[in-house]
Tab-separated table of C-alpha atoms in Angstrom:
chain	number	residue	atom	x	y	z
Q	207	MET	CA	-11.656	19.089	-16.118
Q	208	GLN	CA	-14.466	16.901	-14.833
Q	209	LEU	CA	-14.477	15.092	-11.486
Q	210	ILE	CA	-16.519	11.866	-11.620
Q	211	GLU	CA	-17.496	9.784	-8.599
Q	212	VAL	CA	-16.690	6.080	-8.975
Q	213	ASN	CA	-20.080	4.412	-8.488
Q	214	THR	CA	-20.292	1.749	-11.194
Q	215	PRO	CA	-18.219	-1.367	-12.002
Q	216	GLU	CA	-17.056	0.315	-15.198
Q	217	LEU	CA	-15.770	3.366	-13.355
Q	218	ALA	CA	-14.126	1.133	-10.740
Q	219	GLU	CA	-12.267	-0.585	-13.584
Q	220	GLU	CA	-11.236	2.798	-14.996
Q	221	PHE	CA	-9.965	3.732	-11.519
Q	222	LEU	CA	-7.528	0.807	-11.842
Q	223	LYS	CA	-6.595	1.222	-15.494
Q	224	MET	CA	-5.771	4.910	-15.126
Q	225	GLN	CA	-2.722	4.011	-13.029
Q	226	VAL	CA	-1.632	1.265	-15.436
Q	227	ARG	CA	-1.640	3.692	-18.366
Q	228	LEU	CA	0.194	6.373	-16.366
Q	229	TYR	CA	3.100	4.026	-15.581
Q	230	ARG	CA	3.217	1.981	-18.792
Q	231	LYS	CA	6.664	3.319	-19.706
Q	232	ASP	CA	8.170	2.848	-16.230
Q	233	PRO	CA	10.102	-0.461	-16.104
Q	234	LYS	CA	10.068	-0.538	-12.293
Q	235	TYR	CA	6.293	-0.275	-11.958
Q	236	ILE	CA	4.495	-3.444	-10.876
Q	237	ARG	CA	0.744	-3.446	-11.280
Q	238	PRO	CA	-1.039	-4.145	-7.987
Q	239	LEU	CA	-3.494	-7.024	-7.965
Q	240	ASP	CA	-6.893	-5.696	-8.985
Q	241	LYS	CA	-8.554	-7.613	-6.153
Q	242	ASP	CA	-6.316	-6.002	-3.524
Q	243	VAL	CA	-7.472	-2.519	-4.534
Q	244	HIS	CA	-11.119	-3.458	-5.104
Q	245	GLN	CA	-11.502	-5.019	-1.664
Q	246	VAL	CA	-10.466	-1.805	0.112
Q	247	PHE	CA	-13.760	-0.314	-1.131
Q	248	ASP	CA	-15.876	-3.458	-0.826
Q	249	PRO	CA	-18.103	-3.506	2.306
Q	250	LYS	CA	-18.019	-7.312	2.237
Q	251	LYS	CA	-14.215	-7.315	2.445
Q	252	ASN	CA	-13.354	-4.156	4.403
Q	253	LYS	CA	-15.010	-4.151	7.826
Q	254	LEU	CA	-14.105	-0.486	8.327
Q	255	LEU	CA	-16.957	0.360	5.961
Q	256	ARG	CA	-19.458	-0.796	8.590
Q	257	ASP	CA	-18.865	2.401	10.550
Q	258	GLY	CA	-16.627	4.414	8.247
Q	259	GLU	CA	-17.101	5.994	4.842
Q	260	ALA	CA	-15.149	6.022	1.605
Q	261	ILE	CA	-15.475	7.621	-1.799
Q	262	ARG	CA	-13.475	7.486	-5.036
Q	263	TRP	CA	-13.180	9.842	-7.968
Q	264	ILE	CA	-11.538	9.917	-11.362
Q	265	LEU	CA	-10.613	13.162	-13.103
Q	266	GLN	CA	-11.037	13.564	-16.847
Q	267	ASP	CA	-9.843	16.294	-19.191
Q	268	GLU	CA	-11.878	18.007	-21.896
Q	269	THR	CA	-11.284	15.096	-24.308
Q	270	GLY	CA	-12.609	12.523	-21.853
Q	271	GLU	CA	-9.194	11.088	-21.017
Q	272	THR	CA	-8.690	10.105	-17.372
Q	273	ILE	CA	-5.800	12.158	-15.984
Q	274	GLY	CA	-6.148	11.523	-12.252
Q	275	ARG	CA	-7.765	9.499	-9.492
Q	276	VAL	CA	-8.085	9.674	-5.714
Q	277	ALA	CA	-10.016	8.287	-2.751
Q	278	ALA	CA	-11.071	9.830	0.552
Q	279	PHE	CA	-12.180	7.964	3.661
Q	280	ILE	CA	-12.970	8.211	7.339
Q	281	ASN	CA	-11.784	5.463	9.664
Q	282	ARG	CA	-14.061	5.902	12.664
Q	283	LYS	CA	-11.725	3.814	14.838
Q	284	THR	CA	-8.879	6.313	14.546
Q	285	ALA	CA	-10.338	9.603	13.258
Q	286	ASN	CA	-10.845	11.095	16.722
Q	287	SER	CA	-7.617	9.830	18.257
Q	288	PHE	CA	-5.711	12.911	17.052
Q	289	GLU	CA	-5.726	16.523	18.217
Q	290	GLN	CA	-7.928	17.315	15.220
Q	291	PRO	CA	-10.478	14.809	13.848
Q	292	THR	CA	-8.503	13.449	10.900
Q	293	GLY	CA	-9.613	11.666	7.750
Q	294	GLY	CA	-7.544	10.108	5.022
Q	295	MET	CA	-6.883	10.352	1.326
Q	296	GLY	CA	-5.037	7.880	-0.849
Q	297	PHE	CA	-4.866	5.896	-4.074
Q	298	PHE	CA	-3.770	9.174	-5.644
Q	299	ASP	CA	-2.417	9.211	-9.169
Q	300	CYS	CA	-2.192	12.202	-11.472
Q	301	ILE	CA	-0.431	13.605	-14.487
Q	302	ASN	CA	2.224	16.218	-13.765
Q	303	ASP	CA	-0.216	19.097	-13.521
Q	304	GLN	CA	-0.740	21.081	-10.318
Q	305	GLU	CA	-4.208	22.279	-11.305
Q	306	ALA	CA	-5.366	18.708	-11.828
Q	307	ALA	CA	-3.805	17.578	-8.545
Q	308	ASN	CA	-5.408	20.475	-6.677
Q	309	LYS	CA	-8.823	19.512	-8.001
Q	310	LEU	CA	-8.361	15.999	-6.610
Q	311	PHE	CA	-7.046	17.281	-3.267
Q	312	ASP	CA	-9.900	19.781	-3.013
Q	313	ALA	CA	-12.451	17.018	-3.575
Q	314	CYS	CA	-11.012	15.061	-0.634
Q	315	ARG	CA	-10.759	18.131	1.564
Q	316	ASN	CA	-14.338	19.268	0.935
Q	317	TRP	CA	-15.820	15.790	1.372
Q	318	LEU	CA	-13.980	15.245	4.657
Q	319	GLN	CA	-14.746	18.723	5.965
Q	320	GLU	CA	-18.459	18.209	5.311
Q	321	ARG	CA	-18.243	15.159	7.600
Q	322	GLY	CA	-16.650	16.942	10.525
Q	323	MET	CA	-12.992	16.269	9.825
Q	324	GLU	CA	-10.438	19.020	10.473
Q	325	ALA	CA	-7.409	17.450	8.771
Q	326	MET	CA	-6.448	14.780	6.276
Q	327	ASP	CA	-3.477	12.438	6.120
Q	328	GLY	CA	-2.189	11.127	2.839
Q	329	PRO	CA	-1.501	9.232	0.837
Q	330	ILE	CA	-2.679	6.493	3.211
Q	331	ASN	CA	-4.783	3.344	3.194
Q	332	PHE	CA	-8.365	2.841	4.316
Q	333	GLY	CA	-7.170	0.021	6.538
Q	334	GLU	CA	-4.007	-1.110	8.275
Q	335	ARG	CA	-0.721	0.749	7.919
Q	336	ASP	CA	1.086	-2.211	6.334
Q	337	LYS	CA	-0.538	-1.468	2.940
Q	338	TRP	CA	-0.684	1.535	0.578
Q	339	TRP	CA	0.781	3.957	3.110
Q	340	GLY	CA	2.983	6.955	2.364
Q	341	LEU	CA	4.395	8.741	-0.661
Q	342	LEU	CA	7.645	7.361	-2.049
Q	343	VAL	CA	10.208	10.190	-2.116
Q	344	ASP	CA	13.518	8.309	-2.212
Q	345	GLY	CA	14.550	4.843	-3.391
Q	346	PHE	CA	12.551	4.402	-6.570
Q	347	TYR	CA	13.103	0.648	-6.836
Q	348	GLU	CA	10.483	-1.941	-7.694
Q	349	PRO	CA	7.600	-1.686	-5.213
Q	350	THR	CA	7.053	-4.402	-2.682
Q	351	TYR	CA	3.676	-6.091	-2.358
Q	352	CYS	CA	0.835	-3.693	-1.467
Q	353	MET	CA	3.149	-0.709	-1.070
Q	354	ASN	CA	2.800	2.542	-2.986
Q	355	TYR	CA	4.916	3.357	-6.007
Q	356	ASN	CA	4.701	6.784	-7.610
Q	357	HIS	CA	6.405	9.268	-9.880
Q	358	ALA	CA	8.951	11.570	-8.235
Q	359	TYR	CA	6.953	14.672	-9.196
Q	360	TYR	CA	4.154	13.677	-6.799
Q	361	GLN	CA	6.148	15.152	-3.911
Q	362	LYS	CA	5.934	18.584	-5.530
Q	363	LEU	CA	2.188	18.206	-6.141
Q	364	PHE	CA	1.535	17.409	-2.466
Q	365	GLU	CA	3.805	20.059	-1.002
Q	366	ASN	CA	2.703	22.819	-3.385
Q	367	TYR	CA	-0.872	22.205	-2.240
Q	368	GLY	CA	0.143	22.661	1.387
Q	369	PHE	CA	0.594	19.157	2.754
Q	370	GLU	CA	3.261	19.032	5.467
Q	371	LEU	CA	5.502	16.178	6.559
Q	372	TYR	CA	3.823	14.359	9.433
Q	373	PHE	CA	6.368	11.536	9.579
Q	374	ASN	CA	8.839	9.627	7.441
Q	375	GLN	CA	8.628	5.873	7.196
Q	376	TYR	CA	11.608	3.816	6.088
Q	377	VAL	CA	12.267	0.509	4.392
Q	378	TYR	CA	15.592	-0.958	5.551
Q	379	TYR	CA	17.718	-3.430	3.597
Q	380	ARG	CA	20.446	-6.013	4.178
Q	381	THR	CA	21.534	-9.232	2.511
Q	382	VAL	CA	20.565	-12.412	4.336
Q	383	ASP	CA	24.060	-13.887	4.601
Q	384	ASP	CA	25.891	-10.746	5.707
Q	385	PRO	CA	27.393	-11.661	9.099
Q	386	LEU	CA	26.096	-9.985	12.220
Q	387	ALA	CA	28.594	-7.877	14.158
Q	388	PRO	CA	30.507	-9.718	16.950
Q	389	GLU	CA	29.188	-7.288	19.568
Q	390	TYR	CA	25.653	-8.093	18.435
Q	391	HIS	CA	26.319	-11.810	18.998
Q	392	GLU	CA	27.685	-11.002	22.461
Q	393	LYS	CA	24.545	-9.054	23.303
Q	394	ALA	CA	22.386	-11.954	22.109
Q	395	GLN	CA	24.331	-14.592	24.024
Q	396	ARG	CA	23.574	-12.945	27.371
Q	397	VAL	CA	19.874	-13.511	26.720
Q	398	LEU	CA	20.262	-16.925	25.074
Q	399	ALA	CA	22.098	-18.114	28.199
Q	400	ASP	CA	19.098	-17.171	30.338
Q	401	PRO	CA	16.702	-20.176	30.520
Q	402	SER	CA	13.737	-17.894	31.185
Q	403	TYR	CA	13.876	-16.862	27.511
Q	404	THR	CA	12.964	-19.129	24.597
Q	405	PHE	CA	12.782	-18.531	20.845
Q	406	GLN	CA	10.976	-20.474	18.142
Q	407	HIS	CA	9.784	-20.089	14.596
Q	408	LEU	CA	6.128	-20.433	13.672
Q	409	ASP	CA	4.446	-23.805	13.242
Q	410	ARG	CA	1.673	-23.552	10.642
Q	411	ASN	CA	-0.198	-26.389	12.393
Q	412	ASN	CA	-0.791	-24.154	15.412
Q	413	LEU	CA	-1.741	-20.815	13.868
Q	414	ASP	CA	-4.335	-19.896	16.489
Q	415	LYS	CA	-1.673	-19.994	19.220
Q	416	TYR	CA	0.656	-17.725	17.263
Q	417	ALA	CA	-2.198	-15.385	16.359
Q	418	GLU	CA	-2.880	-14.896	20.063
Q	419	ASP	CA	0.839	-14.488	20.864
Q	420	PHE	CA	1.067	-11.884	18.112
Q	421	ARG	CA	-1.974	-10.051	19.492
Q	422	VAL	CA	-0.562	-9.943	23.029
Q	423	VAL	CA	2.728	-8.381	21.929
Q	424	TYR	CA	1.013	-6.007	19.485
Q	425	ASN	CA	-1.415	-4.679	22.068
Q	426	LYS	CA	1.373	-4.068	24.582
Q	427	GLY	CA	3.679	-2.369	22.119
Q	428	TRP	CA	1.557	-0.592	19.499
Q	429	VAL	CA	-1.489	0.821	21.251
Q	430	LYS	CA	0.611	3.690	22.605
Q	431	HIS	CA	1.211	4.798	18.996
Q	432	GLU	CA	-0.979	7.690	17.916
Q	433	GLY	CA	-3.828	6.538	15.698
Q	434	VAL	CA	-3.501	2.830	16.604
Q	435	LYS	CA	-6.243	0.882	18.391
Q	436	ALA	CA	-6.046	-2.415	20.277
Q	437	MET	CA	-6.345	-5.588	18.207
Q	438	GLY	CA	-9.108	-8.086	18.905
Q	439	GLU	CA	-8.809	-11.868	18.863
Q	440	ALA	CA	-10.789	-12.207	15.625
Q	441	GLN	CA	-8.598	-9.645	13.853
Q	442	ALA	CA	-5.401	-11.436	14.878
Q	443	LYS	CA	-6.767	-14.752	13.605
Q	444	SER	CA	-7.812	-13.079	10.375
Q	445	ILE	CA	-4.268	-11.776	9.831
Q	446	MET	CA	-2.759	-15.233	10.324
Q	447	LYS	CA	-5.383	-16.777	8.062
Q	448	ALA	CA	-4.525	-14.275	5.323
Q	449	LEU	CA	-0.813	-15.084	5.688
Q	450	LYS	CA	-1.287	-18.865	5.666
Q	451	PRO	CA	-1.189	-19.450	1.869
Q	452	ILE	CA	2.143	-17.682	1.474
Q	453	LEU	CA	3.893	-17.910	4.846
Q	454	ASP	CA	7.285	-19.518	5.310
Q	455	GLU	CA	7.508	-20.907	8.845
Q	456	LYS	CA	11.259	-20.438	9.106
Q	457	ILE	CA	11.165	-16.648	8.701
Q	458	ILE	CA	8.474	-15.918	11.307
Q	459	TRP	CA	9.911	-15.906	14.834
Q	460	PHE	CA	8.569	-15.447	18.355
Q	461	ALA	CA	10.306	-14.693	21.662
Q	462	TYR	CA	8.969	-15.804	25.062
Q	463	HIS	CA	9.858	-14.843	28.626
Q	464	ASN	CA	8.780	-17.323	31.288
Q	465	GLY	CA	6.454	-18.788	28.693
Q	466	GLU	CA	4.714	-15.456	27.947
Q	467	PRO	CA	4.957	-13.768	24.520
Q	468	ALA	CA	7.733	-11.185	24.542
Q	469	GLY	CA	8.351	-10.361	20.881
Q	470	PHE	CA	7.989	-11.350	17.265
Q	471	PHE	CA	9.497	-10.867	13.832
Q	472	ILE	CA	7.193	-11.608	10.909
Q	473	ALA	CA	8.613	-11.833	7.418
Q	474	ILE	CA	7.045	-13.210	4.253
Q	475	PRO	CA	8.319	-13.944	0.748
Q	476	GLU	CA	8.263	-10.699	-1.262
Q	477	LEU	CA	5.254	-11.526	-3.415
Q	478	ASN	CA	5.654	-8.799	-6.009
Q	479	GLN	CA	8.601	-10.754	-7.400
Q	480	LEU	CA	5.934	-13.277	-8.411
Q	481	PHE	CA	2.912	-11.056	-8.979
Q	482	LYS	CA	4.761	-8.853	-11.462
Q	483	HIS	CA	4.223	-11.669	-13.977
Q	484	VAL	CA	0.408	-11.726	-13.684
Q	485	ASN	CA	-0.438	-8.116	-14.720
Q	486	GLY	CA	-2.800	-7.520	-11.834
Q	487	LYS	CA	-5.011	-10.527	-12.570
Q	488	LEU	CA	-5.070	-13.461	-10.163
Q	489	ASP	CA	-7.496	-15.426	-12.316
Q	490	LEU	CA	-6.823	-19.053	-13.281
Q	491	TRP	CA	-4.059	-18.103	-15.718
Q	492	GLY	CA	-2.599	-15.693	-13.163
Q	493	LYS	CA	-2.569	-18.410	-10.501
Q	494	ILE	CA	-0.788	-20.769	-12.906
Q	495	LYS	CA	1.853	-18.118	-13.591
Q	496	PHE	CA	2.210	-17.427	-9.869
Q	497	ALA	CA	2.716	-21.126	-9.106
Q	498	TYR	CA	5.206	-21.496	-11.973
Q	499	TYR	CA	7.441	-18.610	-10.899
Q	500	ARG	CA	7.256	-19.693	-7.278
Q	501	TRP	CA	8.338	-23.192	-8.325
Q	502	ARG	CA	11.237	-21.667	-10.252
Q	503	GLY	CA	12.404	-19.923	-7.079
Q	504	SER	CA	11.909	-16.437	-8.529
Q	505	CYS	CA	11.310	-14.943	-5.077
Q	506	LYS	CA	14.710	-14.047	-3.605
Q	507	THR	CA	13.646	-11.447	-1.059
Q	508	MET	CA	12.326	-11.803	2.481
Q	509	TYR	CA	10.007	-8.983	3.413
Q	510	GLY	CA	9.831	-8.065	7.089
Q	511	ILE	CA	6.356	-6.711	7.715
Q	512	VAL	CA	6.386	-6.245	11.478
Q	513	PHE	CA	8.867	-6.526	14.348
Q	514	GLY	CA	8.136	-5.793	18.001
Q	515	ILE	CA	9.195	-6.405	21.599
Q	516	THR	CA	6.946	-5.902	24.634
Q	517	PRO	CA	7.856	-2.783	26.661
Q	518	GLU	CA	9.007	-4.799	29.699
Q	519	CYS	CA	11.506	-6.747	27.563
Q	520	GLN	CA	12.911	-3.834	25.578
Q	521	GLY	CA	16.533	-2.808	26.071
Q	522	LYS	CA	17.564	-6.245	27.340
Q	523	GLY	CA	18.835	-7.768	24.097
Q	524	VAL	CA	15.746	-9.876	23.401
Q	525	GLU	CA	15.538	-8.649	19.829
Q	526	ALA	CA	19.214	-9.553	19.311
Q	527	ALA	CA	18.675	-13.061	20.692
Q	528	MET	CA	15.669	-13.567	18.416
Q	529	VAL	CA	17.594	-12.365	15.355
Q	530	VAL	CA	20.603	-14.573	16.176
Q	531	SER	CA	18.313	-17.576	16.685
Q	532	ALA	CA	16.778	-16.972	13.264
Q	533	ALA	CA	20.183	-16.390	11.651
Q	534	LYS	CA	21.440	-19.775	12.859
Q	535	LEU	CA	18.677	-21.433	10.891
Q	536	VAL	CA	18.510	-19.160	7.858
Q	537	GLN	CA	22.068	-18.113	7.004
Q	538	GLY	CA	23.889	-20.518	4.726
Q	539	ASN	CA	20.892	-22.856	4.576
Q	540	PRO	CA	20.513	-24.234	1.012
Q	541	ASN	CA	16.815	-24.805	1.680
Q	542	ILE	CA	16.266	-21.087	2.367
Q	543	PRO	CA	16.027	-19.393	-1.054
Q	544	TYR	CA	16.313	-15.748	-0.014
Q	545	TYR	CA	19.174	-13.448	-0.922
Q	546	ASP	CA	18.127	-10.244	0.808
Q	547	LEU	CA	15.819	-8.872	3.478
Q	548	GLN	CA	13.742	-5.712	3.325
Q	549	MET	CA	12.218	-4.472	6.580
Q	550	ASN	CA	9.129	-2.422	5.930
Q	551	TRP	CA	7.443	0.458	7.698
Q	552	ILE	CA	9.699	1.859	10.397
Q	553	GLY	CA	8.579	5.371	11.299
Q	554	ASP	CA	10.976	8.146	12.240
Q	555	PHE	CA	8.782	8.641	15.331
Q	556	ASN	CA	10.164	5.332	16.601
Q	557	PRO	CA	13.932	5.905	17.045
Q	558	LYS	CA	14.262	2.773	19.215
Q	559	MET	CA	13.163	0.546	16.360
Q	560	MET	CA	15.376	2.403	13.892
Q	561	LYS	CA	18.326	1.679	16.181
Q	562	VAL	CA	17.378	-2.012	16.389
Q	563	VAL	CA	17.386	-2.545	12.626
Q	564	GLU	CA	20.542	-0.493	12.149
Q	565	GLN	CA	22.328	-2.669	14.715
Q	566	VAL	CA	21.762	-5.731	12.519
Q	567	GLY	CA	23.603	-4.035	9.674
Q	568	SER	CA	20.620	-2.647	7.766
Q	569	ARG	CA	20.556	0.603	5.834
Q	570	ILE	CA	17.702	2.746	4.547
Q	571	LEU	CA	16.631	1.659	1.079
Q	572	LYS	CA	13.412	3.619	0.602
Q	573	THR	CA	11.810	6.631	2.233
Q	574	TYR	CA	8.068	7.280	2.268
Q	575	VAL	CA	6.371	10.393	3.620
Q	576	THR	CA	3.021	10.490	5.359
Q	577	TYR	CA	1.705	14.019	4.948
Q	578	ARG	CA	-0.930	15.887	6.940
Q	579	PHE	CA	-3.012	18.831	5.788
Q	580	LEU	CA	-4.811	20.975	8.390
Q	581	PHE	CA	-8.004	22.506	7.024
Q	582	ASP	CA	-7.628	25.543	9.301
Q	583	ARG	CA	-4.487	27.044	7.802
Q	584	GLU	CA	-3.963	29.241	10.883
Q	585	LYS	CA	-3.573	26.302	13.256
Q	586	GLU	CA	-0.126	25.247	14.428
Q	587	PHE	CA	1.139	22.194	12.591
Q	588	LYS	CA	2.731	19.477	14.724
Q	589	ARG	CA	4.707	16.458	13.565
Q	590	ALA	CA	3.934	12.980	14.856
Q	591	PRO	CA	5.099	12.672	18.479
Q	592	ILE	CA	8.279	10.689	19.136
Q	593	ILE	CA	7.791	7.429	21.020
Q	594	LYS	CA	9.923	7.562	24.159
């Protein structure tokens, strides 16, 4: 077997095509957009490459056939926020062969160790956690946009190598029109009756305001998470700008207390229900196909990407009031085309948030695992700390 660094456009294309060939017989596989993968490793698109490092490899057998791929990276913003300096590995795909998988894992381990890292997490993204994060181990349904999809045997490849479960992350599911429990409405009404609280959905004509409101809540609620850094004003605006072409105002909601941001729920149309028709290519023909299937109303799923309440407003029913406010507009509305809601990326280290989504009648649909591998095999392994 030969490990080859991806350092030419041709090898970068092979890095993409290897996955397509591996899953060609899997009817649930949806090819990611080529541009979404390329830009992770493009210094012009991924600002983390200004300070961080990334490398990609493909693995070929003795006949020259590509049988695996992987990437390793160091995010300088988060690498030293753990007990051990920790790098990442991701974009892993491999045939069902432990020797081949080990060769890919070893390449990541050695490269990271040479750069001062003492552990690696994987499979993760070289970027934010909302994309390409975790190994799918349960709920092998069609993947949602920019989320990993993999063969079931990958779990064995990771665990046989020595990766250990750092945390589970869940995707929850419910249908849009399922009624909320009466006790949930009662909880919401106590807050809705308080004039110091207000709730509104996003207005696309005032994105800068909502970007700042999002940033305020995020920085209060997420910075205490291990491996998460505060968000700057430019980053928040960039997120809203990226969402603008596909956002639906009526499914993005904000809560305010005495006029100050207190919470948000951001959902988007589940784009893979449209992108599955373009075969990874968002060229002119791909854009025409995308527009056609969107016009046909092919997207029936809302995809909740982030949901948060500021610490001072938690436990008071604010999340219930925000959900009920949204439900009044969305449920039974013939102009709202969505049948179901998937809520992405809820870690088992955050039992409060798990309780929130379960209270609205959601159940776990998919389970992903984020693994950690300590290079010093004698060191005590610790799972991600629970958020109190």
